[in-house]
GROMACS .gro file of C-alpha atoms in nm:
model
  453
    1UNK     CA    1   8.739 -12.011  -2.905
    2UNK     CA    2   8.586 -11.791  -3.104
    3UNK     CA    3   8.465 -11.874  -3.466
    4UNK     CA    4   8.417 -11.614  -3.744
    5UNK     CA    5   8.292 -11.707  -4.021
    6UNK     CA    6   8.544 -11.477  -4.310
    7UNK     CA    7   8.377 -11.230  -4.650
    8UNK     CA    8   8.365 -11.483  -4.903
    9UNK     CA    9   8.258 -11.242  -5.200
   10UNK     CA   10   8.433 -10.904  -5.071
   11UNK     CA   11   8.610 -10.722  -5.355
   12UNK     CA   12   8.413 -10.943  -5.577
   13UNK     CA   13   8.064 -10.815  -5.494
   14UNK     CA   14   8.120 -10.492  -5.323
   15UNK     CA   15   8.433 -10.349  -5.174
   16UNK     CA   16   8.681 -10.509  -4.947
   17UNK     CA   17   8.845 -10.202  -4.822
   18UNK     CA   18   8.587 -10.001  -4.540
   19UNK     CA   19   8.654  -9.674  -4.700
   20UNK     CA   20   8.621  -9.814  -5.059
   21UNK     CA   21   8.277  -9.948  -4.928
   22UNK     CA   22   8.158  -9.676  -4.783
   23UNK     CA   23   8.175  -9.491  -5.100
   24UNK     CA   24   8.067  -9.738  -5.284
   25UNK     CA   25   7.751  -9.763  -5.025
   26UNK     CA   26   7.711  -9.332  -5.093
   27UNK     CA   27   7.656  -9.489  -5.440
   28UNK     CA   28   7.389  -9.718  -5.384
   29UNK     CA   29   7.208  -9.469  -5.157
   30UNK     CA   30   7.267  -9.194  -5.419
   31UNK     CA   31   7.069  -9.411  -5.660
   32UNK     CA   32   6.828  -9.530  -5.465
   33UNK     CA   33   6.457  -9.448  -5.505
   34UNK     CA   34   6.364  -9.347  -5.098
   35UNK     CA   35   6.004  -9.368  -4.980
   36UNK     CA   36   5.958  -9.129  -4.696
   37UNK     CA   37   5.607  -9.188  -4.645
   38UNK     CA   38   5.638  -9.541  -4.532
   39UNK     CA   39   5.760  -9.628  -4.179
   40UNK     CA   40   6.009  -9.924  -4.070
   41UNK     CA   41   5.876 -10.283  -4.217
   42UNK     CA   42   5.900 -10.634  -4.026
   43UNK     CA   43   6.026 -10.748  -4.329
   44UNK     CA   44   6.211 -10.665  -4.676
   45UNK     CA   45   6.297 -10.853  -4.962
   46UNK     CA   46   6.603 -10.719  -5.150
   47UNK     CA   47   6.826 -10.866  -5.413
   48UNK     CA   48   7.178 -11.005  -5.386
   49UNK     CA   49   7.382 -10.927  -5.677
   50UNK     CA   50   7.713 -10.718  -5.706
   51UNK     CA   51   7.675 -10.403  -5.587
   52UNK     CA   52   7.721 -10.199  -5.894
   53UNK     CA   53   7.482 -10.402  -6.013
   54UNK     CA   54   7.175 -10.461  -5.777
   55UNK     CA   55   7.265 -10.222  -5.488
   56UNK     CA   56   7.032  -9.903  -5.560
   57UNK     CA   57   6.760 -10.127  -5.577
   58UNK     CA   58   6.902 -10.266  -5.207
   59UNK     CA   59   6.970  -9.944  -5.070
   60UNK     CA   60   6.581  -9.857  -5.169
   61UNK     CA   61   6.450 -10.102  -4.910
   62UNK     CA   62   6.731 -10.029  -4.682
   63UNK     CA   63   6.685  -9.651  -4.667
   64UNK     CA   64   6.343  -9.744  -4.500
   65UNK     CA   65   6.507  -9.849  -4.160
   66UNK     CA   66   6.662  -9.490  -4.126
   67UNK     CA   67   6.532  -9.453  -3.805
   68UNK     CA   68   6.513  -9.839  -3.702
   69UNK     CA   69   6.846  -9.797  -3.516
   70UNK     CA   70   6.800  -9.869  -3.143
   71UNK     CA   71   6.474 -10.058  -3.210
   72UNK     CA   72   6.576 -10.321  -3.470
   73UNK     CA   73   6.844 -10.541  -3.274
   74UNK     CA   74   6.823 -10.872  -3.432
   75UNK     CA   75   6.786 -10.970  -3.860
   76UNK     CA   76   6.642 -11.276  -3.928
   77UNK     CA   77   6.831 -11.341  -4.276
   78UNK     CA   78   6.691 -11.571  -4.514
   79UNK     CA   79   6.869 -11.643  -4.903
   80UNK     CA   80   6.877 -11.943  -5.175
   81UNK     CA   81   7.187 -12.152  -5.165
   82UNK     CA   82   7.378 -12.105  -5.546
   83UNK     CA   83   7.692 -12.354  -5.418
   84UNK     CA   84   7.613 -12.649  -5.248
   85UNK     CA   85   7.269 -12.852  -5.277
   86UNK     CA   86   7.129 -12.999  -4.975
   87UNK     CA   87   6.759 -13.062  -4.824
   88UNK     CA   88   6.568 -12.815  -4.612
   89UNK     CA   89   6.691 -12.534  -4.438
   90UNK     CA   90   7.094 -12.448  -4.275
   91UNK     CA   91   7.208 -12.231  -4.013
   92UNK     CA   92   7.563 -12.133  -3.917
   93UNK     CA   93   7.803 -12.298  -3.648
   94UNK     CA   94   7.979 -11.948  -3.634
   95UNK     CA   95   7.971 -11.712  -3.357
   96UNK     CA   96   8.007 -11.389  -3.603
   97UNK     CA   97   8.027 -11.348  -3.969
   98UNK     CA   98   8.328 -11.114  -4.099
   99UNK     CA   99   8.237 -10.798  -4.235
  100UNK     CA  100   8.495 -10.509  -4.411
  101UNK     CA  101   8.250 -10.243  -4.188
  102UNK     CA  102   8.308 -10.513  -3.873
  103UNK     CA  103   8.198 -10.813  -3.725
  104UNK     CA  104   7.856 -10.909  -3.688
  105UNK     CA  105   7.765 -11.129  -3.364
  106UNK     CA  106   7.529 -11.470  -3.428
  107UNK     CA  107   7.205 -11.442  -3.170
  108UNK     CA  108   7.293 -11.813  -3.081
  109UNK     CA  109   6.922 -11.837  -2.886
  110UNK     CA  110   6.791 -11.780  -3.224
  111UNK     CA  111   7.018 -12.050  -3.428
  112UNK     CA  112   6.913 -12.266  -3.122
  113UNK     CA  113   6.525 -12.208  -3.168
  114UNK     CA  114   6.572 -12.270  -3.568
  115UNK     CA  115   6.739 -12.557  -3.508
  116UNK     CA  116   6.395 -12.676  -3.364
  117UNK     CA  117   6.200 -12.638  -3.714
  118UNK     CA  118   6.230 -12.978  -3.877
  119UNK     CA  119   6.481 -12.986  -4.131
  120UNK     CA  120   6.678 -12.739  -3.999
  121UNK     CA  121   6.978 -12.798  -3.895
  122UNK     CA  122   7.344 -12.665  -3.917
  123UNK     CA  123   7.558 -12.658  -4.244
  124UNK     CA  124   7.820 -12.468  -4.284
  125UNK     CA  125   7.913 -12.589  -4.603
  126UNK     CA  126   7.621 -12.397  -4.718
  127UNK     CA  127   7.707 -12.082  -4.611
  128UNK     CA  128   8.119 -12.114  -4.616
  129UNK     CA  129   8.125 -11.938  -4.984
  130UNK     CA  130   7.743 -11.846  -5.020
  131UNK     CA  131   7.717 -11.488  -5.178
  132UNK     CA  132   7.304 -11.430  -5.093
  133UNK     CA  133   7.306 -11.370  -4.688
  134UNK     CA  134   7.687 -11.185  -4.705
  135UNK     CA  135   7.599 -10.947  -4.923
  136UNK     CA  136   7.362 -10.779  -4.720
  137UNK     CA  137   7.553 -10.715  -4.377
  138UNK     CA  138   7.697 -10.391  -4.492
  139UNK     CA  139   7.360 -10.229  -4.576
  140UNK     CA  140   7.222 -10.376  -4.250
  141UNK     CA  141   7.530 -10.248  -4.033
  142UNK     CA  142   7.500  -9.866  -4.228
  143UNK     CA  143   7.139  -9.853  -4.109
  144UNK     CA  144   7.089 -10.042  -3.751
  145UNK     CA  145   7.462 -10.033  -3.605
  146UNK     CA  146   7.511 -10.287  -3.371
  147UNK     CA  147   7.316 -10.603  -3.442
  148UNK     CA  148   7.262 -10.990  -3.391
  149UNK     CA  149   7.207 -11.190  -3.690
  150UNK     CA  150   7.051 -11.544  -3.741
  151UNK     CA  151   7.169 -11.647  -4.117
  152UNK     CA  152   6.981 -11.964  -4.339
  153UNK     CA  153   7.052 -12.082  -4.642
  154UNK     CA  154   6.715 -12.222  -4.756
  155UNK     CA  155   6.797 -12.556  -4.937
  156UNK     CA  156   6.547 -12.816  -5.098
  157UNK     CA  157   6.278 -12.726  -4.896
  158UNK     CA  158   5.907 -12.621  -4.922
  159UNK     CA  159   5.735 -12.236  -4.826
  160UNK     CA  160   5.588 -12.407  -4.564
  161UNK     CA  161   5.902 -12.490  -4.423
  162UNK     CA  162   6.018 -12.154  -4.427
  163UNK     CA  163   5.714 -12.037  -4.317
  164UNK     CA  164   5.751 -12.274  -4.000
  165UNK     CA  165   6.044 -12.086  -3.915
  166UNK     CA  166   5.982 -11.747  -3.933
  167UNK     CA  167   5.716 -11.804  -3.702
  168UNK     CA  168   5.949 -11.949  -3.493
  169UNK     CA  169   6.190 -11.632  -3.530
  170UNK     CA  170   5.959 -11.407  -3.572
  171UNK     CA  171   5.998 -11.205  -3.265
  172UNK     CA  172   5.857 -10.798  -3.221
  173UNK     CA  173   5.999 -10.453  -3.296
  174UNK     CA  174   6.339 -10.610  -3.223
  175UNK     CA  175   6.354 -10.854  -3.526
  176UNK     CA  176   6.362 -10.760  -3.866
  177UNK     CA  177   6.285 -11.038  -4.135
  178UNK     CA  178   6.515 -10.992  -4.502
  179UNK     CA  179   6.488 -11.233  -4.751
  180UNK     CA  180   6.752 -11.233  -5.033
  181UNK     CA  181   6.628 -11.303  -5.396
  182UNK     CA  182   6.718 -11.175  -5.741
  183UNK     CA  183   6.465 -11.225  -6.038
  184UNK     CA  184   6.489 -11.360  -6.350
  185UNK     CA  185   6.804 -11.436  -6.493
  186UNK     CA  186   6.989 -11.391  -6.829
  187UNK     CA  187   6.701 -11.253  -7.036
  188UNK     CA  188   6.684 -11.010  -7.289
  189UNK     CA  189   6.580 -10.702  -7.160
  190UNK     CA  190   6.181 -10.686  -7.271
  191UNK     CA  191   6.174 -11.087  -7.197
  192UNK     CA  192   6.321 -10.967  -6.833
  193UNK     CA  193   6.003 -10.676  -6.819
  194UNK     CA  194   5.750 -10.901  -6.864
  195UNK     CA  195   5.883 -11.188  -6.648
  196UNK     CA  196   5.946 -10.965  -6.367
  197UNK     CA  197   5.614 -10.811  -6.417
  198UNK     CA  198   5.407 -11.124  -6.357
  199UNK     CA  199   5.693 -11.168  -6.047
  200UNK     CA  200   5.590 -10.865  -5.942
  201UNK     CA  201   5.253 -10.915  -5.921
  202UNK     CA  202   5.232 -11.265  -5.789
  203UNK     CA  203   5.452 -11.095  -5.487
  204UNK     CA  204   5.220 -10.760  -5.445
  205UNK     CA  205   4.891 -11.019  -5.398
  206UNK     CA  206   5.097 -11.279  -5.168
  207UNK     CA  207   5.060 -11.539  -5.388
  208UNK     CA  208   5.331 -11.825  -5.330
  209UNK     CA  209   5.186 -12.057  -5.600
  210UNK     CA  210   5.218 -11.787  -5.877
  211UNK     CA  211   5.606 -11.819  -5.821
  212UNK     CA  212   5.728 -12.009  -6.095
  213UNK     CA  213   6.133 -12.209  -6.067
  214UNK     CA  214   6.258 -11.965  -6.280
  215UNK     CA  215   6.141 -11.593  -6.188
  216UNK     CA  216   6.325 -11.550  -5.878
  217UNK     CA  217   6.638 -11.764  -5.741
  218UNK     CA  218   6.482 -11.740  -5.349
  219UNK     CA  219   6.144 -11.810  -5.449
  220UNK     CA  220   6.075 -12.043  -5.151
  221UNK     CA  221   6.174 -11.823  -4.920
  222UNK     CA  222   6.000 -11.558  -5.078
  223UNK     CA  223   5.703 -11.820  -5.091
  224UNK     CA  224   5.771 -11.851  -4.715
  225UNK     CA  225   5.767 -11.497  -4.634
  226UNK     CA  226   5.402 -11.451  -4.865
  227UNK     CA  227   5.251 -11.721  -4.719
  228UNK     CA  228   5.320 -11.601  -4.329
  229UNK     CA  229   5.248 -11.246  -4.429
  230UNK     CA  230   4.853 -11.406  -4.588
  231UNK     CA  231   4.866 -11.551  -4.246
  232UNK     CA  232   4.955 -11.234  -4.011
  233UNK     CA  233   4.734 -11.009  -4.269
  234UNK     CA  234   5.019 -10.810  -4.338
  235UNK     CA  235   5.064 -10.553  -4.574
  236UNK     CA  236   5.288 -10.518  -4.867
  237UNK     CA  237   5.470 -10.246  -5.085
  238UNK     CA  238   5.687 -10.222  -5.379
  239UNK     CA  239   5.935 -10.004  -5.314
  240UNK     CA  240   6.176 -10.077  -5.639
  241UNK     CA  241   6.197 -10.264  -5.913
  242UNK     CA  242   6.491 -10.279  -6.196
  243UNK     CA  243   6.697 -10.477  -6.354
  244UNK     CA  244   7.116 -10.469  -6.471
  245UNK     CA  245   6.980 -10.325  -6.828
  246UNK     CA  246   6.872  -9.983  -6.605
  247UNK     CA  247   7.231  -9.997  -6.384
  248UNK     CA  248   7.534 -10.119  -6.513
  249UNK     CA  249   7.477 -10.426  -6.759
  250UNK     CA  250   7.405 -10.440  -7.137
  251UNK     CA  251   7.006 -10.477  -7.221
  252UNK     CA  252   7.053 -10.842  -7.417
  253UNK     CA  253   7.127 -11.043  -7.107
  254UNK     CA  254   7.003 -10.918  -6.784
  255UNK     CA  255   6.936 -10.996  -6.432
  256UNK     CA  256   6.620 -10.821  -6.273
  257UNK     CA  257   6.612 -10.715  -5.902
  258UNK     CA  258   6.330 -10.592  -5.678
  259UNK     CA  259   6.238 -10.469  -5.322
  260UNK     CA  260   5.947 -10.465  -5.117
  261UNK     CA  261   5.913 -10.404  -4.752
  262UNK     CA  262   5.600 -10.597  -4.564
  263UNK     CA  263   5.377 -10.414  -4.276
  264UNK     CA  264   5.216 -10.565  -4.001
  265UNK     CA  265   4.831 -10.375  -3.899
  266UNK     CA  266   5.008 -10.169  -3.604
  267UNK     CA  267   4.869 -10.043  -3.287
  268UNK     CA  268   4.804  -9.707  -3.442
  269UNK     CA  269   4.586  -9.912  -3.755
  270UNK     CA  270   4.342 -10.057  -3.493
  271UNK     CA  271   4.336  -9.746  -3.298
  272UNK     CA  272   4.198  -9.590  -3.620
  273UNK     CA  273   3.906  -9.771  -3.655
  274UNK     CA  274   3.847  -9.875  -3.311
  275UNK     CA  275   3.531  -9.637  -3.277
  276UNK     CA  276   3.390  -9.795  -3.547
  277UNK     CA  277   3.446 -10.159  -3.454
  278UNK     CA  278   3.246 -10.085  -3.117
  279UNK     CA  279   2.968  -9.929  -3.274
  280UNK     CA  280   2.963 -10.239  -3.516
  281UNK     CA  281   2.967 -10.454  -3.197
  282UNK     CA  282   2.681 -10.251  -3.004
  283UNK     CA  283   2.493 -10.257  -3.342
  284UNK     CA  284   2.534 -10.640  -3.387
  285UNK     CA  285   2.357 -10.657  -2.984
  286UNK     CA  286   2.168 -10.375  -3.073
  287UNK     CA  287   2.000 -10.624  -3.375
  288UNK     CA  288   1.894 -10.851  -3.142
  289UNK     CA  289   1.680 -10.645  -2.960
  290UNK     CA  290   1.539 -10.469  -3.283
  291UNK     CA  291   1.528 -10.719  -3.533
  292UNK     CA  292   1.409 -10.469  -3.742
  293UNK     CA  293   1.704 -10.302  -3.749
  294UNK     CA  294   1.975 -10.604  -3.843
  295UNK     CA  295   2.334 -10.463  -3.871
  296UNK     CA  296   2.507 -10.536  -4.193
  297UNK     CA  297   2.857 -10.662  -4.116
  298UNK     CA  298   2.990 -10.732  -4.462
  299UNK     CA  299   3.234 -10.517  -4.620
  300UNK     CA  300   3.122 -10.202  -4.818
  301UNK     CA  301   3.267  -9.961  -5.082
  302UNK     CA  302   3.286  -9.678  -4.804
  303UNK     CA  303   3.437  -9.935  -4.507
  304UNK     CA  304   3.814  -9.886  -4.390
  305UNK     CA  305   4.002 -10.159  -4.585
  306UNK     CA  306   4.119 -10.310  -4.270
  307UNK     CA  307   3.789 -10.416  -4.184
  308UNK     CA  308   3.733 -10.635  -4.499
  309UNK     CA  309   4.086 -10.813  -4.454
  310UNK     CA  310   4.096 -11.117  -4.234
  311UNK     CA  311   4.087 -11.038  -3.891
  312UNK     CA  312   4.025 -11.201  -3.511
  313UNK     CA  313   3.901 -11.061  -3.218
  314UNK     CA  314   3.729 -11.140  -2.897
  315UNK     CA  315   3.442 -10.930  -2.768
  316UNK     CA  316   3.462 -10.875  -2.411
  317UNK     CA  317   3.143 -10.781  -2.195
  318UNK     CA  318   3.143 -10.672  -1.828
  319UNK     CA  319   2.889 -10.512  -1.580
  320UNK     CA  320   3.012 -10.272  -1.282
  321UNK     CA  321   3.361 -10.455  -1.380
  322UNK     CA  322   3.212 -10.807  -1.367
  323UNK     CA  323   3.250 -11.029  -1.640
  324UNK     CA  324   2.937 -11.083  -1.831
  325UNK     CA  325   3.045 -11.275  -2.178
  326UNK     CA  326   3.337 -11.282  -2.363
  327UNK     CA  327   3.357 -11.483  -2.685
  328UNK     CA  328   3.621 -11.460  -2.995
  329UNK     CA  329   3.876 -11.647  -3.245
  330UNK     CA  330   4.160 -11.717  -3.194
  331UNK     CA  331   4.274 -11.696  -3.575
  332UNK     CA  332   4.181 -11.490  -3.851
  333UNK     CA  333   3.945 -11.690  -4.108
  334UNK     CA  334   3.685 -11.401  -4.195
  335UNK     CA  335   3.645 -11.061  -4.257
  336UNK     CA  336   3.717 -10.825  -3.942
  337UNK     CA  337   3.358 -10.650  -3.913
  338UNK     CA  338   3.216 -10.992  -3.969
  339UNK     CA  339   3.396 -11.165  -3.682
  340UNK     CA  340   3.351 -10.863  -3.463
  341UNK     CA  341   2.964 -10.891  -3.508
  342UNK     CA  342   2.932 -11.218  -3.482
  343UNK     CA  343   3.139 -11.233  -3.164
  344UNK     CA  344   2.945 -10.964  -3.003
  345UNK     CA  345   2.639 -11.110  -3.060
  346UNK     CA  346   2.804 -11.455  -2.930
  347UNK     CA  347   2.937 -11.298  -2.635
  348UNK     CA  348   2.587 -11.143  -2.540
  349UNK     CA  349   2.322 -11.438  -2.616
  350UNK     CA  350   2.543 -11.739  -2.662
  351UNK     CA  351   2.807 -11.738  -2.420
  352UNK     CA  352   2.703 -12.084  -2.176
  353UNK     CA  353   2.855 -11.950  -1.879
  354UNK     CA  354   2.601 -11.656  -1.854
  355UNK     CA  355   2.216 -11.644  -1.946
  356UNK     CA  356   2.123 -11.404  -2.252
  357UNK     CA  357   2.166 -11.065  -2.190
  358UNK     CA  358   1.880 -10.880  -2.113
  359UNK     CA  359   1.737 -10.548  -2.240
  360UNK     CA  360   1.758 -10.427  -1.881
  361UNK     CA  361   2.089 -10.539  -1.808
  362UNK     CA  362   2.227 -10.399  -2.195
  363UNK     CA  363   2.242 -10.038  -2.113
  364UNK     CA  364   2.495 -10.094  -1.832
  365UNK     CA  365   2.706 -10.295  -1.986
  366UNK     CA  366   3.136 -10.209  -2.046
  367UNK     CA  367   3.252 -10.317  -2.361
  368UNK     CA  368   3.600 -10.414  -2.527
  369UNK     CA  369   3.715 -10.520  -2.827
  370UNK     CA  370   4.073 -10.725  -2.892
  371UNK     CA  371   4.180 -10.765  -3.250
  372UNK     CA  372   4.448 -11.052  -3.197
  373UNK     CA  373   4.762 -11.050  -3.396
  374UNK     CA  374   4.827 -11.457  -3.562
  375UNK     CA  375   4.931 -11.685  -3.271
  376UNK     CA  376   5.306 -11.779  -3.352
  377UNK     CA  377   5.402 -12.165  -3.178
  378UNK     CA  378   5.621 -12.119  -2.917
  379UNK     CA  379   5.936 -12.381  -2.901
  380UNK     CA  380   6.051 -12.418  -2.570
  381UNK     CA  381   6.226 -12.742  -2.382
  382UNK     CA  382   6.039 -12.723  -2.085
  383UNK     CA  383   5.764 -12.537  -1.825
  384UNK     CA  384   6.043 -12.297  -1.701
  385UNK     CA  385   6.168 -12.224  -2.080
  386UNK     CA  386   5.856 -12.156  -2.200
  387UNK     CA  387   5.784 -11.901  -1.876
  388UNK     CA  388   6.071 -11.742  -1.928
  389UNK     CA  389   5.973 -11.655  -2.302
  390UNK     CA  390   5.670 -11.509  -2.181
  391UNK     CA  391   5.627 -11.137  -2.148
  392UNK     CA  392   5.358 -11.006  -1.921
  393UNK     CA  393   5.101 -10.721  -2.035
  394UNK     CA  394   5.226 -10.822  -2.415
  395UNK     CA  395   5.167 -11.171  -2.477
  396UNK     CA  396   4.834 -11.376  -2.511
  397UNK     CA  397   4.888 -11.780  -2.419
  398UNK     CA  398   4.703 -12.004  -2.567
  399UNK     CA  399   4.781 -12.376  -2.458
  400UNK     CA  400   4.683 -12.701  -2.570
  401UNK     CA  401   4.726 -13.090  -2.476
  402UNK     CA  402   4.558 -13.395  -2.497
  403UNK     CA  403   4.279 -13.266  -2.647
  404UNK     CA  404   4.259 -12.981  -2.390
  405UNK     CA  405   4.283 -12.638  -2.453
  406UNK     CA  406   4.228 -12.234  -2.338
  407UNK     CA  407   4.313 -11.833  -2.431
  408UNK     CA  408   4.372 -11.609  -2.174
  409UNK     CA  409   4.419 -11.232  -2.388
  410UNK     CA  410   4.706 -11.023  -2.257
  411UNK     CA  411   4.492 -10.824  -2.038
  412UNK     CA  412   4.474 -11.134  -1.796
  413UNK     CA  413   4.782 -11.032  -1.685
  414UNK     CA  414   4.628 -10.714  -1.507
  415UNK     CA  415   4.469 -10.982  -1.259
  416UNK     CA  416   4.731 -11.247  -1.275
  417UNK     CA  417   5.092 -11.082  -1.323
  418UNK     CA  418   5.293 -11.324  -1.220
  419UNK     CA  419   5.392 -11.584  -1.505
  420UNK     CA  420   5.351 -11.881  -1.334
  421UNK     CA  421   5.015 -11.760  -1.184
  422UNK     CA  422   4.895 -11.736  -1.501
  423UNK     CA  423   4.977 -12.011  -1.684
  424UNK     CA  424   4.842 -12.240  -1.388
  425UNK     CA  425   4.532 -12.043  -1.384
  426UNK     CA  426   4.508 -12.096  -1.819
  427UNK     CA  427   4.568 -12.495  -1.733
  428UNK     CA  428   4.288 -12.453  -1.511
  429UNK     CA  429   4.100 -12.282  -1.718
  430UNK     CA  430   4.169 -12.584  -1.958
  431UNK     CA  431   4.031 -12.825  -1.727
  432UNK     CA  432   4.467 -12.928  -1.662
  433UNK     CA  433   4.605 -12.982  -1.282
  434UNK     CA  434   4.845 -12.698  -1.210
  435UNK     CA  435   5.132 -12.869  -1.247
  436UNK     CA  436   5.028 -13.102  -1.571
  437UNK     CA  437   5.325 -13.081  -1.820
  438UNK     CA  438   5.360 -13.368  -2.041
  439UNK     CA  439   5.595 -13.373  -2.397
  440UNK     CA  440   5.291 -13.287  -2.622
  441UNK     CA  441   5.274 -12.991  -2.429
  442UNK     CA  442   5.200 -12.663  -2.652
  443UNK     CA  443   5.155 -12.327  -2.640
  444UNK     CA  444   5.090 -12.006  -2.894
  445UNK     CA  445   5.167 -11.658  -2.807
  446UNK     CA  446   4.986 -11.351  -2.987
  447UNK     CA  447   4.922 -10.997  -2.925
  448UNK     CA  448   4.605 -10.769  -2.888
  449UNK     CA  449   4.496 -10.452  -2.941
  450UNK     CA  450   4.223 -10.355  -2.706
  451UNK     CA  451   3.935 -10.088  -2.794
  452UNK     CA  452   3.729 -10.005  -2.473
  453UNK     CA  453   3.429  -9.786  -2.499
   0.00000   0.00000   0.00000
């Protein structure tokens, strides 16, 4: 049998007749303050109060996934429970949640996977009569369509928590992240301004600690979200900010609402600079052989902003196709031109498979450059679980396990394509037997951009 969760706040929040709502979305949108220059986020926060109230500011960060439909097919949907207090983190036991605009289908794989994340586990309690998740299906099913949804209600729990689990979730192109927060509550309207100001800004620089109990209601999964976009060097933008004094409300007890949308440094970002990250790897080799001429890796006035965020990368050396060094990190933990100099230089002189590159062997070598996106954990419940997660030509694999562990970047696949080739060839490569699987078993998955010269 089927189990739909029922609206628990339609024609108290927004509309419960699908005409009615429609309009009443026209309203929002006709409100709304539209960025066209931006493209579609990973992930959005947007506020959760009554439409009349808070929905212009919604439709703001909604308007940005105007052409998301077709690509976006799951929402990861994250909100603060107001009803019912319980520890850590609750997902839904429904198969679809009851909209006016239509149901909207649970991705049960997805409940499943949070349900992995300590203290997560199902409550529906917590989301029978919760107002912060519902509120946003209509503006999600105006812009994508047709989508799966994985709901939490984020209890008495920490950001890192949260954080925990949108790693687990976090997914590609597919998934959308939206967390659900309003701001501060019940101010006067100048008191609201200033509050929301210092929100504001403690949001714009990712700072989770500068989130204080009582300037937003979802602060810790706001906290969450900041924390893994620090992590993933993401990108952030304010996209509105306003509160019930500028929409429907008196000004001497408001409610203040905001939206921001969070990028990740795409394909096309890397591509950018990628003709200047070689030349600041063949100038980092280039040092060595004219130590008069030491390159300067740290970040300058005039250097792409990118390049002085965190950032990880392997350098990748071959001769007539041969491998001749590769070295690189696996996380982010310095600037981007520094760990791309360093790693050249690494992968050329320090690399203990291979003797120092020569001067005589330099001008013929092929070089490439991988800037890694953050390995997410993988949760899987066994070898053939976690093989079929994997995605050939996309994913990186790093594994680990009793104190063993090895990378292969996604371009291993070009020599190994099938998956269970190449995870018995990265267990070799971690000094594992082919067929070693034990519980403590893990495994990371990341992407790469490469930059070949």
């Amino acid at each position: 049998m089927t189990i739909i969760r029922p609206s628990a706040v339609a024609g108290m929040f927004y509309p419960a007749e699908p005409a009615e709502l429609m309009r009443q979305l026209d309203a929002c949108w006709a409100q709304a303050h539209p960025h066209p220059e931006l493209g579609v986020p990973k992930a959005i926060i947007a506020p959760h109060a009554g439409y009349v109230y808070s929905g212009a500011v919604a439709a703001s960060a909604y308007d940005l996934l105007k052409t998301a439909r077709g690509t976006i097919s799951r929402v990861v949907l994250l909100g603060p429970s107001h009803r019912v207090g319980f520890r850590g983190m609750a997902v839904s036991t429904a198969d679809a949640w009851a909209s006016p605009l239509g149901a909207v289908r649970l991705d049960r794989d997805g409940v499943a996977r949070a349900r992995t994340v300590p203290l997560t586990g199902e409550l529906e309690t917590a989301h029978a009569q919760e107002h912060s998740l519902e509120v946003h299906l209509p503006f999600l099913q105006r812009m994508l369509g047709d989508f799966t949804l994985v709901p939490v209600v984020v209890g008495d729990t920490t950001p890192a928590q949260v954080a925990a689990l949108l790693d687990a979730l976090w997914g590609g192109p597919e998934t959308l992240i939206v967390i659900s927060t309003d701001l501060s509550h019940y101010l006067d309207y100048a008191a609201c301004q200033d509050m929301d100001s210092r929100t504001a800004a403690a949001i714009e620089a990712l700072d989770e600690g500068a989130l204080g109990r009582d300037q937003a209601c979802g602060r810790i999964p706001v906290g969450g979200l900041l924390r893994t976009a620090k992590a993933r060097g993401m990108t952030i933008k304010t996209i509105d900010r306003r509160n019930s004094g500028d929409t429907a409300g008196p000004k001497d007890r408001v409610v203040g609402y905001g939206a921001w949308a969070l990028y990740e440094a795409g394909a096309e970002d890397i591509a950018a600079i990628g003709p200047l990250l070689l030349e600041i790897a063949r100038a980092a080799i280039n040092g060595r052989f004219a130590p008069d001429h030491p390159v300067d890796a740290h970040a300058g006035p005039d250097m792409p902003a990118l390049l002085a965020q965190p950032g990880a990368c392997f350098v990748t050396l071959k001769i007539n196709g041969t491998l001749r060094g590769c070295i690189g990190s696996p996380t982010a933990w310095r600037p981007l031109a520094e760990d791309v100099a360093d790693n050249a230089a690494k992968a050329a002189f320090h690399d203990p498979r291979f003797a120092p590159l020569s001067a005589q062997e330099w001008p013929l070598v092929e070089m490439s450059v991988s800037v890694l996106t953050p390995p997410a954990p993988m949760r899987f419940s066994d070898q053939a679980d976690l093989l079929a997660q994997l995605r050939p030509r996309i994913d990186g694999l790093i594994i680990e396990d009793q104190g063993k562990r090895a990378l292969f970047l996604p371009s291993v696949w070009e020599q190994l394509p099938d998956k269970g080739q190449f995870l018995a060839h990265l267990k070799a490569k971690a000094g594992m037997q082919p067929a070693h699987w034990s519980p403590s078993f893990k495994a990371s998955r990341f992407q790469a951009v490469e930059i070949k010269r």
